[in-house]
Every structure is written in structure tokens, then in C-alpha cells.
mmCIF file of C-alpha atoms in Angstrom:
data_model
loop_
_atom_site.group_PDB
_atom_site.id
_atom_site.type_symbol
_atom_site.label_atom_id
_atom_site.label_comp_id
_atom_site.label_asym_id
_atom_site.label_seq_id
_atom_site.Cartn_x
_atom_site.Cartn_y
_atom_site.Cartn_z
ATOM 1 C CA MET A 1 -27.891 -29.489 7.195
ATOM 2 C CA THR A 2 -24.489 -30.695 9.200
ATOM 3 C CA MET A 3 -24.064 -29.834 12.426
ATOM 4 C CA LEU A 4 -19.928 -28.579 12.246
ATOM 5 C CA PRO A 5 -17.826 -30.082 15.385
ATOM 6 C CA LEU A 6 -17.025 -27.114 17.571
ATOM 7 C CA ASP A 7 -14.826 -26.733 20.531
ATOM 8 C CA VAL A 8 -14.673 -23.753 22.082
ATOM 9 C CA ASP A 9 -12.485 -22.745 25.058
ATOM 10 C CA LEU A 10 -12.685 -19.080 26.702
ATOM 11 C CA SER A 11 -12.424 -19.545 30.301
ATOM 12 C CA GLU A 12 -9.725 -17.030 30.518
ATOM 13 C CA LEU A 13 -12.467 -14.407 29.641
ATOM 14 C CA ASP A 14 -13.118 -12.125 32.773
ATOM 15 C CA PRO A 15 -17.256 -11.059 31.810
ATOM 16 C CA GLU A 16 -16.786 -8.299 33.731
ATOM 17 C CA GLN A 17 -13.420 -7.253 31.680
ATOM 18 C CA THR A 18 -12.736 -5.021 28.476
ATOM 19 C CA TYR A 19 -10.530 -6.107 26.066
ATOM 20 C CA VAL A 20 -8.628 -5.793 23.189
ATOM 21 C CA PHE A 21 -8.916 -9.636 20.667
ATOM 22 C CA MET A 22 -6.600 -10.674 18.665
ATOM 23 C CA ALA A 23 -7.779 -13.261 16.448
ATOM 24 C CA ASN A 24 -5.977 -15.148 13.304
ATOM 25 C CA HIS A 25 -8.061 -15.045 9.993
ATOM 26 C CA GLN A 26 -8.654 -18.191 7.923
ATOM 27 C CA SER A 27 -11.873 -17.628 6.227
ATOM 28 C CA GLN A 28 -15.299 -15.437 5.831
ATOM 29 C CA LEU A 29 -16.619 -18.047 8.453
ATOM 30 C CA ASP A 30 -14.378 -16.271 11.689
ATOM 31 C CA ILE A 31 -16.125 -13.082 11.755
ATOM 32 C CA PRO A 32 -19.939 -14.592 12.434
ATOM 33 C CA LEU A 33 -18.784 -17.282 14.726
ATOM 34 C CA LEU A 34 -16.562 -15.024 16.555
ATOM 35 C CA THR A 35 -19.478 -12.731 16.571
ATOM 36 C CA ALA A 36 -21.760 -15.433 17.808
ATOM 37 C CA LEU A 37 -19.274 -16.819 20.845
ATOM 38 C CA LEU A 38 -18.814 -13.490 22.044
ATOM 39 C CA ALA A 39 -22.250 -12.039 21.844
ATOM 40 C CA PRO A 40 -22.878 -11.075 25.295
ATOM 41 C CA ARG A 41 -20.129 -8.571 25.386
ATOM 42 C CA LYS A 42 -20.100 -5.211 23.571
ATOM 43 C CA VAL A 43 -17.225 -5.782 20.516
ATOM 44 C CA SER A 44 -16.553 -3.521 17.510
ATOM 45 C CA PHE A 45 -14.174 -4.852 14.760
ATOM 46 C CA VAL A 46 -11.582 -3.265 13.370
ATOM 47 C CA ALA A 47 -12.536 -3.893 9.401
ATOM 48 C CA LYS A 48 -10.740 -2.677 5.903
ATOM 49 C CA GLN A 49 -12.555 0.333 4.536
ATOM 50 C CA SER A 50 -13.493 -1.293 1.695
ATOM 51 C CA LEU A 51 -16.252 -4.010 3.484
ATOM 52 C CA PHE A 52 -17.648 -0.749 4.381
ATOM 53 C CA LYS A 53 -18.281 -0.213 0.975
ATOM 54 C CA ILE A 54 -20.610 -2.987 -0.092
ATOM 55 C CA PRO A 55 -24.022 -2.043 -0.316
ATOM 56 C CA VAL A 56 -26.005 -2.300 2.586
ATOM 57 C CA PHE A 57 -23.754 -4.684 4.451
ATOM 58 C CA GLY A 58 -21.525 -1.895 4.404
ATOM 59 C CA ALA A 59 -24.126 0.076 5.901
ATOM 60 C CA ALA A 60 -24.993 -2.453 8.540
ATOM 61 C CA ILE A 61 -21.639 -2.635 10.041
ATOM 62 C CA LYS A 62 -20.916 0.919 10.526
ATOM 63 C CA ALA A 63 -24.475 1.361 11.637
ATOM 64 C CA VAL A 64 -23.419 -1.193 14.943
ATOM 65 C CA GLY A 65 -20.030 0.754 15.262
ATOM 66 C CA HIS A 66 -17.480 -1.215 13.813
ATOM 67 C CA ILE A 67 -14.757 0.870 13.014
ATOM 68 C CA SER A 68 -13.155 1.364 9.128
ATOM 69 C CA ILE A 69 -9.788 0.805 8.255
ATOM 70 C CA ASP A 70 -7.800 2.891 5.402
ATOM 71 C CA ARG A 71 -4.635 0.747 5.164
ATOM 72 C CA SER A 72 -3.741 2.605 1.715
ATOM 73 C CA ASN A 73 -3.762 6.245 3.677
ATOM 74 C CA ARG A 74 -1.832 6.516 6.733
ATOM 75 C CA ARG A 75 -3.257 9.533 7.951
ATOM 76 C CA ARG A 76 -6.893 8.168 7.875
ATOM 77 C CA ALA A 77 -5.509 4.681 9.090
ATOM 78 C CA MET A 78 -4.379 7.192 12.514
ATOM 79 C CA LYS A 79 -7.566 8.879 12.697
ATOM 80 C CA SER A 80 -9.316 4.562 12.553
ATOM 81 C CA ILE A 81 -6.411 4.044 15.319
ATOM 82 C CA GLU A 82 -7.906 6.972 17.368
ATOM 83 C CA SER A 83 -11.414 5.979 16.560
ATOM 84 C CA ALA A 84 -10.757 2.361 18.017
ATOM 85 C CA VAL A 85 -8.896 3.294 20.973
ATOM 86 C CA GLN A 86 -11.521 6.068 21.822
ATOM 87 C CA LYS A 87 -14.378 3.052 21.578
ATOM 88 C CA ALA A 88 -12.384 0.927 23.955
ATOM 89 C CA GLN A 89 -12.119 3.388 26.746
ATOM 90 C CA GLY A 90 -15.856 4.099 26.435
ATOM 91 C CA GLY A 91 -16.410 0.496 27.587
ATOM 92 C CA ARG A 92 -16.251 -1.303 24.364
ATOM 93 C CA SER A 93 -13.725 -4.759 23.220
ATOM 94 C CA ILE A 94 -12.449 -3.985 20.124
ATOM 95 C CA MET A 95 -11.727 -7.354 17.617
ATOM 96 C CA ILE A 96 -8.268 -7.215 15.472
ATOM 97 C CA TYR A 97 -7.277 -9.511 13.062
ATOM 98 C CA PRO A 98 -3.500 -8.307 12.997
ATOM 99 C CA GLU A 99 -2.751 -10.990 9.809
ATOM 100 C CA GLY A 100 -4.762 -8.189 8.008
ATOM 101 C CA THR A 101 -6.478 -10.581 5.640
ATOM 102 C CA ARG A 102 -7.229 -13.871 5.576
ATOM 103 C CA ALA A 103 -4.856 -16.764 5.130
ATOM 104 C CA GLU A 104 -4.530 -19.011 1.890
ATOM 105 C CA ASP A 105 -1.331 -21.184 3.697
ATOM 106 C CA LEU A 106 -3.094 -23.010 6.874
ATOM 107 C CA ASP A 107 0.199 -24.422 7.717
ATOM 108 C CA ASN A 108 1.435 -21.312 10.112
ATOM 109 C CA ILE A 109 -0.428 -18.411 10.838
ATOM 110 C CA GLN A 110 0.615 -15.179 8.510
ATOM 111 C CA GLU A 111 2.608 -12.384 9.731
ATOM 112 C CA PHE A 112 1.171 -9.844 11.819
ATOM 113 C CA LYS A 113 0.770 -5.989 10.541
ATOM 114 C CA ILE A 114 1.765 -3.616 13.380
ATOM 115 C CA GLY A 115 -1.658 -1.308 13.265
ATOM 116 C CA GLY A 116 -3.570 -3.767 15.889
ATOM 117 C CA VAL A 117 -0.507 -3.602 18.024
ATOM 118 C CA ILE A 118 -0.679 0.134 18.299
ATOM 119 C CA ILE A 119 -4.239 0.108 18.710
ATOM 120 C CA ALA A 120 -4.081 -2.733 21.661
ATOM 121 C CA LEU A 121 -1.068 -0.351 23.309
ATOM 122 C CA LYS A 122 -2.638 2.717 22.703
ATOM 123 C CA THR A 123 -5.618 1.308 24.504
ATOM 124 C CA GLY A 124 -3.491 0.245 28.087
ATOM 125 C CA LEU A 125 -6.394 -2.769 27.717
ATOM 126 C CA PRO A 126 -5.441 -6.492 28.201
ATOM 127 C CA VAL A 127 -4.974 -8.129 25.148
ATOM 128 C CA VAL A 128 -6.941 -12.039 24.467
ATOM 129 C CA PRO A 129 -5.129 -13.737 22.225
ATOM 130 C CA ILE A 130 -7.823 -15.598 20.236
ATOM 131 C CA VAL A 131 -6.405 -19.131 18.164
ATOM 132 C CA LEU A 132 -9.097 -20.411 15.656
ATOM 133 C CA SER A 133 -8.418 -24.003 14.160
ATOM 134 C CA GLY A 134 -10.610 -25.427 11.025
ATOM 135 C CA THR A 135 -12.297 -22.388 9.613
ATOM 136 C CA GLY A 136 -10.001 -22.407 6.689
ATOM 137 C CA GLU A 137 -10.937 -25.681 6.188
ATOM 138 C CA VAL A 138 -14.713 -25.511 6.633
ATOM 139 C CA LEU A 139 -14.785 -21.923 4.094
ATOM 140 C CA PRO A 140 -11.769 -21.469 1.801
ATOM 141 C CA LYS A 141 -10.701 -18.390 0.521
ATOM 142 C CA HIS A 142 -12.446 -18.005 -2.751
ATOM 143 C CA ARG A 143 -14.742 -20.106 -1.754
ATOM 144 C CA LEU A 144 -18.857 -19.921 -1.867
ATOM 145 C CA LEU A 145 -19.929 -24.060 -0.034
ATOM 146 C CA LEU A 146 -19.404 -24.892 3.378
ATOM 147 C CA ARG A 147 -16.936 -28.125 3.892
ATOM 148 C CA SER A 148 -17.531 -30.394 6.941
ATOM 149 C CA ALA A 149 -14.276 -29.904 9.356
ATOM 150 C CA PRO A 150 -13.922 -29.636 13.421
ATOM 151 C CA LEU A 151 -13.737 -26.609 14.157
ATOM 152 C CA LYS A 152 -11.883 -25.295 17.400
ATOM 153 C CA VAL A 153 -11.269 -21.610 19.092
ATOM 154 C CA LYS A 154 -9.501 -21.159 22.192
ATOM 155 C CA ALA A 155 -9.164 -17.933 24.252
ATOM 156 C CA LEU A 156 -5.316 -17.600 25.217
ATOM 157 C CA PRO A 157 -4.550 -15.907 28.978
ATOM 158 C CA PRO A 158 -4.577 -12.383 28.294
ATOM 159 C CA ILE A 159 -1.500 -10.356 28.131
ATOM 160 C CA ASP A 160 -0.908 -7.200 30.165
ATOM 161 C CA THR A 161 -0.100 -4.483 27.789
ATOM 162 C CA GLY A 162 1.578 -2.578 30.546
ATOM 163 C CA LYS A 163 4.706 -4.075 29.965
ATOM 164 C CA TYR A 164 5.073 -2.712 26.357
ATOM 165 C CA THR A 165 5.489 0.669 25.544
ATOM 166 C CA MET A 166 5.056 2.033 22.235
ATOM 167 C CA LYS A 167 8.765 1.337 21.520
ATOM 168 C CA ASP A 168 8.724 -2.191 22.597
ATOM 169 C CA ARG A 169 5.609 -2.438 19.462
ATOM 170 C CA GLU A 170 8.060 -4.961 17.267
ATOM 171 C CA ALA A 171 8.401 -6.574 20.298
ATOM 172 C CA PHE A 172 5.286 -7.162 21.724
ATOM 173 C CA LYS A 173 3.682 -8.072 17.694
ATOM 174 C CA ASP A 174 7.060 -10.804 17.703
ATOM 175 C CA ASP A 175 5.836 -12.202 21.201
ATOM 176 C CA LEU A 176 2.129 -12.223 20.493
ATOM 177 C CA TYR A 177 2.462 -14.026 17.379
ATOM 178 C CA LYS A 178 4.786 -16.306 18.546
ATOM 179 C CA MET A 179 2.142 -17.270 21.336
ATOM 180 C CA MET A 180 -0.576 -17.567 19.156
ATOM 181 C CA ASN A 181 1.117 -19.582 16.230
ATOM 182 C CA ASP A 182 2.830 -21.935 18.848
ATOM 183 C CA ALA A 183 -1.311 -22.618 19.831
ATOM 184 C CA TYR A 184 -2.281 -22.940 16.752
ATOM 185 C CA LEU A 185 0.161 -25.443 15.688
ATOM 186 C CA GLU A 186 -0.608 -27.465 18.484
ATOM 187 C CA MET A 187 -4.170 -27.019 17.906
ATOM 188 C CA ARG A 188 -3.565 -28.608 14.151
ATOM 189 C CA SER A 189 -1.624 -31.043 15.830
ATOM 190 C CA ASP A 190 -4.342 -32.405 18.512
#
């Protein structure tokens, strides 16, 4: 098996701090990659409800504390948000893919959904944007075989959510998107 070139920069992270991580999402490879890279931390992922319905896999991700979100039902989605906030306040970092699904167009990061921003603001924890590049080339959407391509993972400086209120959630979403997309474009041009 060929090793994939991997360039990781998590130097912005404080090992003692609990965070809300926000990462772009290009591939099924993103979740195991970030799980491995963030392994020393207690991290719960927010994932779409359909993943929790997959036999064996769904039970396993629920058992280890990941959070199901039903995007088709606003009331259940709000309960999931509260569950994520409680886990964060209990000392678990939360991982959110604010695009909501894997990207097919790798030229830019997809537009962000508002739910992850609401979770981040409600926790009051610092948000660490994590930018991934190359995973969409290594394992594109609708493919099962890995290709060889360089992978890059970079944690951007944490954002203090205290400077945003719930009324500022759209501005926070836009600021976060711009920061992450700019870093993504820079990583792809290197």
C-alpha cells in the first residue's frame, strides 16, 4: 500500500482547551483522518441522522458519543443542537462540517449551513477552523478506490465566539466561510 503524502499543521491548538472544530468536507476520508489527528482529544462529531441508521456503524457511532442531527425536522434538529452544547459544556470538543455534505466541486468550499454556527455560539467555546485539501482528490464523492494525491490539514487560529451574538450568526458564518475558503484556496495553490 502506498503512503499518501500528508502535511499537517495543528500548531494553533492548545492541548488543554476544549473547542468547536469546523472543517470543510470533501470526502469520506475526512472523518477518519480528523479522528486520527485529533485522537488525543475527546471529540464528538455532529453527523446527519441517516448515518446513525446504517446497521452496526450507526450503533457504533452513537455508542461513542457522536451526535445525530435530523436536518429535515427543525424541532429534532434543535434538540440535537442542545445535546451538542451539553457535551461541549461537559468537556468534549465538537466537530462540525458546516457545509453539511461532501463537496463535489473542489474549486471552493461550499456555502455553510447555519446549524453549526448556532452550536458554536451556544457553547461559547473558541472555534477552530480546520481546512483540508486533497481528500476530495484521494477519495472523491461516489468513488470507493483511493487515488494518490498530497493531503494537507491546517488548523487556523481559534476564533473567540464572545465577539459574536446569536443575532450576529450570519456575520459569523460569513466571516468563518471567508477565512476558511481563503486558506483553502491558498493551500490548493501551493
